[in-house]
Coordinates of C-alpha atoms in Angstrom, one line a residue:
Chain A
X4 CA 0.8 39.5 47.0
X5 CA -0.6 36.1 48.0
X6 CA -3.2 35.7 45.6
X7 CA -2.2 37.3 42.2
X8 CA -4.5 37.3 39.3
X9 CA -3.1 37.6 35.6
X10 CA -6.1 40.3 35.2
X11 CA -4.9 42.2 38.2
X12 CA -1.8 42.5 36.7
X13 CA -2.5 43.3 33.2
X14 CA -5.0 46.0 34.5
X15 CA -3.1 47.6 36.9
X16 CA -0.9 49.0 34.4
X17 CA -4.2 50.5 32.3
X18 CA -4.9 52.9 35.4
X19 CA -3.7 52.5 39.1
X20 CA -0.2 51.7 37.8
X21 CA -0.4 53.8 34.4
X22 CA 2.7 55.1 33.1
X23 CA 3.8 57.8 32.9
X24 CA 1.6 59.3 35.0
X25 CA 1.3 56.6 38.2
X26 CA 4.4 55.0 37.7
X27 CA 6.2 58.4 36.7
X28 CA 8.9 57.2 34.7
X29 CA 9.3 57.2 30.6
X30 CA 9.2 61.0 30.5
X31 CA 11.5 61.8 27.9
X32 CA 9.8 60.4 25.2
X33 CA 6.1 61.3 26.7
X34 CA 7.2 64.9 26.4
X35 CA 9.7 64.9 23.2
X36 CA 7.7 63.0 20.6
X37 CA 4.3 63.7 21.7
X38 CA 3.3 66.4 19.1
X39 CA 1.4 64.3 16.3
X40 CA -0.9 61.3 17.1
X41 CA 0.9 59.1 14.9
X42 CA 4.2 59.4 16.8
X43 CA 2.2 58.6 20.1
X44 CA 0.6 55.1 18.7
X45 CA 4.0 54.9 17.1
X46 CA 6.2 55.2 20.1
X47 CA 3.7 53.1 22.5
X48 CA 3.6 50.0 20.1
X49 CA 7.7 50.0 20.2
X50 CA 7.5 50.1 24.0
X51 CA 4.4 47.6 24.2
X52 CA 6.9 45.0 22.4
X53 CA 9.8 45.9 24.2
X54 CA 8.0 45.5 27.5
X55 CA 6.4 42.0 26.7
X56 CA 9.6 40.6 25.2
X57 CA 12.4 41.5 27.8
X58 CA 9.4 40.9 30.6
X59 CA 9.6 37.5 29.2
X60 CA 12.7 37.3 28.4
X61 CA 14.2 38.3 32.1
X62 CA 11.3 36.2 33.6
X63 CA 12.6 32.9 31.9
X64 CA 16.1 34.0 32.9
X65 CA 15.6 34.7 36.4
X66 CA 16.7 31.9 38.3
X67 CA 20.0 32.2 36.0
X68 CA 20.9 35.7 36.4
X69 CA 23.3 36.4 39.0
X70 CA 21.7 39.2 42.0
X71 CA 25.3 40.8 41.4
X72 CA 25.1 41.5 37.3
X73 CA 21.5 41.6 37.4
X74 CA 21.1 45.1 35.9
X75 CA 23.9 44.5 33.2
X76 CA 21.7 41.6 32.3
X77 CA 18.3 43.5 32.3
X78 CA 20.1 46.2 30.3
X79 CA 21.5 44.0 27.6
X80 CA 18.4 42.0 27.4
X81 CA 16.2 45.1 26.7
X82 CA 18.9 46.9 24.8
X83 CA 18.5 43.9 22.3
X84 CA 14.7 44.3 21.6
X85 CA 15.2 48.0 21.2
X86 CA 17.7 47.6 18.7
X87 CA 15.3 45.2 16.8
X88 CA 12.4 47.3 17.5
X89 CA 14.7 50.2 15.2
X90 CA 15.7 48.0 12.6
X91 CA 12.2 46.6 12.1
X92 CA 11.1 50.2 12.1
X93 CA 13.6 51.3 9.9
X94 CA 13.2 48.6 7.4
X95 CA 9.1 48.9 7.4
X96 CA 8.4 51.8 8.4
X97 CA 10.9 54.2 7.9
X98 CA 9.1 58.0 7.5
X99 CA 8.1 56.8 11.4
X100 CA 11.3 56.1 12.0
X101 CA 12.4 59.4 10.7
X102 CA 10.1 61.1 13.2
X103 CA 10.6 59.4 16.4
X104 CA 14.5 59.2 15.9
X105 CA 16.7 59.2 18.7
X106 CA 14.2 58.5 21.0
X107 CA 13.6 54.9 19.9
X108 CA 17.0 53.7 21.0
X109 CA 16.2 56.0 24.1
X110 CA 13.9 53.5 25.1
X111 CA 16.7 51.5 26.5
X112 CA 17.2 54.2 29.1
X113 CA 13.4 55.6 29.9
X114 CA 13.7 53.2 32.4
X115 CA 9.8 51.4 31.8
X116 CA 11.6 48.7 30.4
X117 CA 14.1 48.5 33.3
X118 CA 11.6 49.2 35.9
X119 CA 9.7 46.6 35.3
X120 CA 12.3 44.1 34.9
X121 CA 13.8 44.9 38.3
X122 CA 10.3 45.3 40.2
X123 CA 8.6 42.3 38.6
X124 CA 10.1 40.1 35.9
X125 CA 13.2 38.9 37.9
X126 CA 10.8 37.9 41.3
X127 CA 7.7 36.3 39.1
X128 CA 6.5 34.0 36.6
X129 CA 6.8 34.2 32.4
X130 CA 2.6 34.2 32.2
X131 CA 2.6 37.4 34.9
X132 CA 5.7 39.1 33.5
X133 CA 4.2 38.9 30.2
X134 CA 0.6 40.2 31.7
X135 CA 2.3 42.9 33.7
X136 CA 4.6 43.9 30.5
X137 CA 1.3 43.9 28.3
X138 CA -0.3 46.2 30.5
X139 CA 2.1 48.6 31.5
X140 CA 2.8 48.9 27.7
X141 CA -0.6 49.4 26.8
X142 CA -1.1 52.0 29.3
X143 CA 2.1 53.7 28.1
X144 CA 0.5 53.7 24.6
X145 CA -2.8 55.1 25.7
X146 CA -1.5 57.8 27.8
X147 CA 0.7 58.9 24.8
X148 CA -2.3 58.9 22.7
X149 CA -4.4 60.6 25.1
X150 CA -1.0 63.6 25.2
X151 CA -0.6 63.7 21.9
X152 CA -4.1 64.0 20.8
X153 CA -4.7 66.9 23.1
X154 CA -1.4 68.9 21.8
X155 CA -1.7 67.9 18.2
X156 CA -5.5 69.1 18.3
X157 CA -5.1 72.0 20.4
X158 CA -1.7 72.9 18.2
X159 CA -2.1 72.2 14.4
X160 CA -5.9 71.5 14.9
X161 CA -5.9 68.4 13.2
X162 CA -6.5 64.3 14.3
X163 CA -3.5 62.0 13.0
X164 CA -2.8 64.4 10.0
X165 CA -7.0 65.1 9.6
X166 CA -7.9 68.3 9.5
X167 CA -10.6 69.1 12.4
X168 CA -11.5 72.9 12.7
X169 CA -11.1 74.0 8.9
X170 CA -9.4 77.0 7.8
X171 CA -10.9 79.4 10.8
X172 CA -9.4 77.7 13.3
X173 CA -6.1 79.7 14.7
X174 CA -3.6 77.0 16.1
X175 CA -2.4 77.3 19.2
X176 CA 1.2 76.7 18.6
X177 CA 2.7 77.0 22.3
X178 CA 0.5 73.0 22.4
X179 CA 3.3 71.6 20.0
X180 CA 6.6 73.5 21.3
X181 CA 8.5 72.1 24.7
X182 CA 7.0 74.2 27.2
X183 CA 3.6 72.7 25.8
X184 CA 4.4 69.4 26.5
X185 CA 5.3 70.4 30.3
X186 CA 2.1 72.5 30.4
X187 CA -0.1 69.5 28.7
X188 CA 1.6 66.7 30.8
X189 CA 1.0 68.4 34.1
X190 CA -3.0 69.1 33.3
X191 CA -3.3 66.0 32.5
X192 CA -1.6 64.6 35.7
X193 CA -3.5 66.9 37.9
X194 CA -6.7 65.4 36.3
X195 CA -5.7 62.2 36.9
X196 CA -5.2 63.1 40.4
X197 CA -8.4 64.9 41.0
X198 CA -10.5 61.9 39.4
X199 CA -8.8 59.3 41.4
X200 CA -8.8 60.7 44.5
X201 CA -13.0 61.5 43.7
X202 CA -12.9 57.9 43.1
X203 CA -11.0 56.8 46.6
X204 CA -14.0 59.2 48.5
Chain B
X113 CA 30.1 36.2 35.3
X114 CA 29.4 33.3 32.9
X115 CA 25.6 33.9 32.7
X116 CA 26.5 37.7 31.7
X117 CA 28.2 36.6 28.5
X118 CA 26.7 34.4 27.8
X119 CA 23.4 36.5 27.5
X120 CA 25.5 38.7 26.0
X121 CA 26.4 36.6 23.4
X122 CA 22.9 35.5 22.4
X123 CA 21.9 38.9 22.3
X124 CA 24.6 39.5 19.9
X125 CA 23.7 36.7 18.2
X126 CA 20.6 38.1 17.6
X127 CA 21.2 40.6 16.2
X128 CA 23.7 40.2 13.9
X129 CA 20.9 37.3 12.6
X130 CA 18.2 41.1 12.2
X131 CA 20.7 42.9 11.0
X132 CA 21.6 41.0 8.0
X133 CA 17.6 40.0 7.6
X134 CA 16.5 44.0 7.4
X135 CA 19.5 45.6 5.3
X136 CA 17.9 45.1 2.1
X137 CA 15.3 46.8 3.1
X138 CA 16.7 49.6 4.9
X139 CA 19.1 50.1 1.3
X140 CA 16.0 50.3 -0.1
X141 CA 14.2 52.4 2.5
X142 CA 17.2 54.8 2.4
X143 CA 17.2 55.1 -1.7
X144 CA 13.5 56.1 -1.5
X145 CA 13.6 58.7 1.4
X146 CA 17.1 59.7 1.3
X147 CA 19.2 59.5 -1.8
X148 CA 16.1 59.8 -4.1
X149 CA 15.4 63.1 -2.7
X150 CA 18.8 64.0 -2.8
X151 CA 19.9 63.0 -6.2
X152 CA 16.1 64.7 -7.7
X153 CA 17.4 67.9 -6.5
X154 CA 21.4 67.9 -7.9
X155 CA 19.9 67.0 -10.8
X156 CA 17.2 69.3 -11.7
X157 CA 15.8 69.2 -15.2
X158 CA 16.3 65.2 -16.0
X159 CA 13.5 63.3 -16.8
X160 CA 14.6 60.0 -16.6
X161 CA 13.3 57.8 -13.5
X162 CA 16.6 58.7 -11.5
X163 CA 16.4 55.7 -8.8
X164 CA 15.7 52.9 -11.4
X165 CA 18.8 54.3 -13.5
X166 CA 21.5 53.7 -10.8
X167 CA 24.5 52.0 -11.8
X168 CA 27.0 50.2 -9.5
X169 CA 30.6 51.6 -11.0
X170 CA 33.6 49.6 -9.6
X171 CA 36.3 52.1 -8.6
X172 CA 40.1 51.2 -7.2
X173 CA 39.0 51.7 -3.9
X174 CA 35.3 51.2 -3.2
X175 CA 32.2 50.1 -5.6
X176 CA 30.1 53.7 -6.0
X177 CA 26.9 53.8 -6.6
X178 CA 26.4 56.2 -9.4
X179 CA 22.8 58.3 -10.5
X180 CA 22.5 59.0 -13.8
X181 CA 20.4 62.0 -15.4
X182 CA 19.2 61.7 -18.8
X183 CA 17.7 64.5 -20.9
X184 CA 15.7 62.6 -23.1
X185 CA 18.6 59.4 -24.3
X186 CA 21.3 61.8 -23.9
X187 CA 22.9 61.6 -20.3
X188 CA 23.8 64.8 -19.2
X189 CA 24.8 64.4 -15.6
X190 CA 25.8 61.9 -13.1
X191 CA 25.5 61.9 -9.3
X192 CA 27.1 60.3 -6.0
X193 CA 27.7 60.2 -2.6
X194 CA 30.7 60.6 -0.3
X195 CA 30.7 60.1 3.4
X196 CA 33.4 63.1 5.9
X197 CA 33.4 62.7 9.4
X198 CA 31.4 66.1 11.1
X199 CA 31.0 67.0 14.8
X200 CA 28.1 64.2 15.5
X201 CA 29.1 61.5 12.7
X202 CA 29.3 61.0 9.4
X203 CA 28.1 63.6 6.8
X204 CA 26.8 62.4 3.7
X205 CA 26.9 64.5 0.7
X206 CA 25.6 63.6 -2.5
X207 CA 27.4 65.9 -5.3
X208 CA 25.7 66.1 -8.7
X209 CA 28.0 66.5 -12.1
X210 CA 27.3 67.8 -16.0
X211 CA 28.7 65.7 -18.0
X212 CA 28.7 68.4 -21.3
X213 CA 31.0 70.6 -18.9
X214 CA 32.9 69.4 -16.2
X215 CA 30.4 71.5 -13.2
X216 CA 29.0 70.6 -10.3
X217 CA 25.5 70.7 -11.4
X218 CA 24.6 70.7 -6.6
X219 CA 25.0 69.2 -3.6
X220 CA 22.7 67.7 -1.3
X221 CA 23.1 66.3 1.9
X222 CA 21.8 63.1 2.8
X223 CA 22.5 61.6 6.4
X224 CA 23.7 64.4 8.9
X225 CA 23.6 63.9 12.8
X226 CA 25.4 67.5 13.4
X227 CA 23.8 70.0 15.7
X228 CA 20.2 71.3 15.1
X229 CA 20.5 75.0 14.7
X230 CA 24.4 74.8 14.2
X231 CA 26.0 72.2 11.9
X232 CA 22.6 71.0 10.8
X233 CA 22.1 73.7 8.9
X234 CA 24.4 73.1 6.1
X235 CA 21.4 71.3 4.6
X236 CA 19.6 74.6 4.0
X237 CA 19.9 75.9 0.0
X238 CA 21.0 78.8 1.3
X239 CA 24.4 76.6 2.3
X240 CA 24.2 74.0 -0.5
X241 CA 23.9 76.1 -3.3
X242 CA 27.1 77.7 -3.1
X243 CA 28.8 74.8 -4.9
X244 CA 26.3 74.9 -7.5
X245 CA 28.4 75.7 -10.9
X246 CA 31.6 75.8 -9.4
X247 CA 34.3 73.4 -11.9
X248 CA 36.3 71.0 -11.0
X249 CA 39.3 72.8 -10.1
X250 CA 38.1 75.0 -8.0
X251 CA 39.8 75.5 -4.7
X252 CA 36.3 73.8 -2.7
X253 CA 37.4 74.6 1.3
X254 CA 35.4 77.1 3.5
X255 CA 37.2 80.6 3.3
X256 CA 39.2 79.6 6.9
X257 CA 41.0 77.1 5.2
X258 CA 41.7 79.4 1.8
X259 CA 39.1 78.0 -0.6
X260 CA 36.2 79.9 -2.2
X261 CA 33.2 78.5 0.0
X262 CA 31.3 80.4 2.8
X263 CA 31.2 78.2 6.5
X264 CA 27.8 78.4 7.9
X265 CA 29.1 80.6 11.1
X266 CA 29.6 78.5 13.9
X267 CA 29.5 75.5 12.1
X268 CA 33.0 75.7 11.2
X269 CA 33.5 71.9 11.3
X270 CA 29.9 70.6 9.5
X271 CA 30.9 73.0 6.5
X272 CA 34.6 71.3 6.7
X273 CA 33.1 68.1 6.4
X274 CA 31.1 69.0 3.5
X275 CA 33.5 70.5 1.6
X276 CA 35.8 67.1 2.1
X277 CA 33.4 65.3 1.0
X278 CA 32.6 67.2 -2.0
X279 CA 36.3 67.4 -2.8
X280 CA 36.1 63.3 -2.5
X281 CA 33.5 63.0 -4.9
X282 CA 35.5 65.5 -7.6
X283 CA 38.9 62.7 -7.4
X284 CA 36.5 60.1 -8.4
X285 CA 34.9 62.0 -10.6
X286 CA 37.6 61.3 -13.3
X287 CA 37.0 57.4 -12.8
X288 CA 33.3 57.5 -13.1
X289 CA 32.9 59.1 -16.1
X290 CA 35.3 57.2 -17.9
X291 CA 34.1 54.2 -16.5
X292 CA 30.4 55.2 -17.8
X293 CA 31.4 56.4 -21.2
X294 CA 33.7 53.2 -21.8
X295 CA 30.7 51.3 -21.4

């Protein structure tokens, strides 16, 4: 990594680093809240200000945290932003924060956050951090949309609560259960693949 | 060890300083989705604006915050809501009351973390409306514990919880409605 570029690292997160597919963490959530489009936008926007505030956050800190107590630190610093990211929610937007629950504090523990505190934030700069928190969120965000649109049209046939198909249309329920998301999650993966190694040839 | 609290202590810092900015709102947030909800359906039939007509009614031990349901200026029934620890947390029960003669008019339940499929499902009517009508001195303890209430089965301790918070609401039941009728 001699010469880094703030684009590279903000773009990297948007496809050859995407979470959760690439960088295959974040799961829980991805598969969990993932039946209505709303939730999706809803959950990646938490996570997109989660990631760009501890990225900063640990980044400004680095030099002062201790290699020994490092993850306590990264742990406590993210735990923080999740806990204001569920107030906030709770205070302004609270039939969201109904939906998505437990799994907002869960963000603490879906290990993005984390990850990306321990494999960037604590070795670079506050400018990169921020770039590579920014895009690994947004790519988080995306690829929820992308699941959720795909389950919530196949499953109640409708687009963030829009009706799509009309009366006719015969949901296709198994989209919106567990085994769904599995199902969905691993298509889309093996898509993913397929494209990118097309692209490599 | 000294950079660990003291990031630590920011962070807690922090959020106390959010935590006392958002809990207005989240009151608020919880008497539109939650209570509101709650106290419309105990109190079936009122046609007052049940939200705006919430009285704060200082009691020995705690300042409850009481619903009131009018039938036209008359009020007929008042509501509230009592916390009992379940299996997952606290289970909130608001417990509605006629005023004309001494009956619970329902319950609802309003926060509940117990066990979806299990204790959760002491919200369902089908577990909520046997306290509809019962009076005051009836013996309110799931059937294990010699009272006249059905557990959910399996859910032994979520109906337990219920009923002790139901029975909490009855003691201050006394208290409320002479403080409202002393007014």
């Amino acid at each position: 990594m001699a010469a880094m570029s703030l684009r590279q690292e903000f773009v990297k997160g948007l496809w050859k680093e995407i979470p959760p597919f690439r960088l295959v963490l974040g799961l829980c959530p991805a598969l969990a809240i993932t039946k209505t489009v709303d939730n999706g936008i809803g959950m990646g926007a938490a996570v997109i200000f989660v990631l760009v505030c501890s990225n900063i956050l640990i980044s400004a800190l680095r030099n002062l945290i201790p290699k020994e107590v490092r993850i306590a630190c990264f742990i406590c610093v993210v735990a923080t932003f999740v806990i204001i990211v569920e107030l906030t929610m709770q205070a302004f937007f609270y039939s969201l924060y109904q939906k998505l629950g437990i799994f907002i504090p869960l963000i603490v523990v879906n290990c993005i956050p984390l990850g990306r505190a321990e494999a960037f934030a604590s070795k670079y700069g506050v400018v990169y951090s921020a770039a590579d928190g920014l895009g690994m969120g947004i790519g988080y965000a995306m690829s929820l949309t992308v699941l959720s649109a795909v389950r919530e049209i196949l499953g109640y046939g409708t687009f963030a609560g829009i009706s799509l198909f009309g009366s006719d249309f015969e949901p296709f329920t198994f989209m919106v259960e567990a085994p769904g998301a599995f199902v969905c999650l691993g298509l889309l993966l093996g898509i993913m693949n397929a494209v990118g190694r097309r692209a490599k040839a | 060890m000294v950079s660990l609290s003291l990031i630590c202590g920011i962070c807690g810092l922090l959020l106390a300083f959010v935590k006392s900015a958002t809990r207005e709102r989240i009151a608020l947030q919880l008497l539109q989705n939650v209570q509101g909800p709650a106290v419309g359906r105990v109190l079936p039939g009122s046609d007052n604006d049940l939200l705006k007509d919430r009285k704060e009614v200082k009691l020995p031990d705690t300042t409850l915050l009481v619903f009131v349901g009018k039938k036209g200026a008359e009020v007929w029934s008042v509501a509230f809501e009592s916390f009992a620890p379940g299996y997952g947390g606290p289970v909130g029960v608001v417990t509605g009351f006629d005023l004309s003669n001494d009956t619970l008019t329902g319950i609802g339940i309003t926060s509940c973390t117990e066990t979806p499929g299990l204790g959760l499902r002491v919200r369902e009517p089908a577990f909520c409306d046997r306290f509809r009508g019962r009076g005051l001195a009836d013996s309110l303890c799931i059937s294990k514990d010699g009272g006249v209430i059905d557990a959910v089965s399996g859910a032994t301790i979520s109906s337990r919880a219920v009923c002790t918070a139901v029975r909490q609401n009855i003691k201050r039941y006394a208290a409320v409605k002479t403080a409202l009728q002393g007014k």
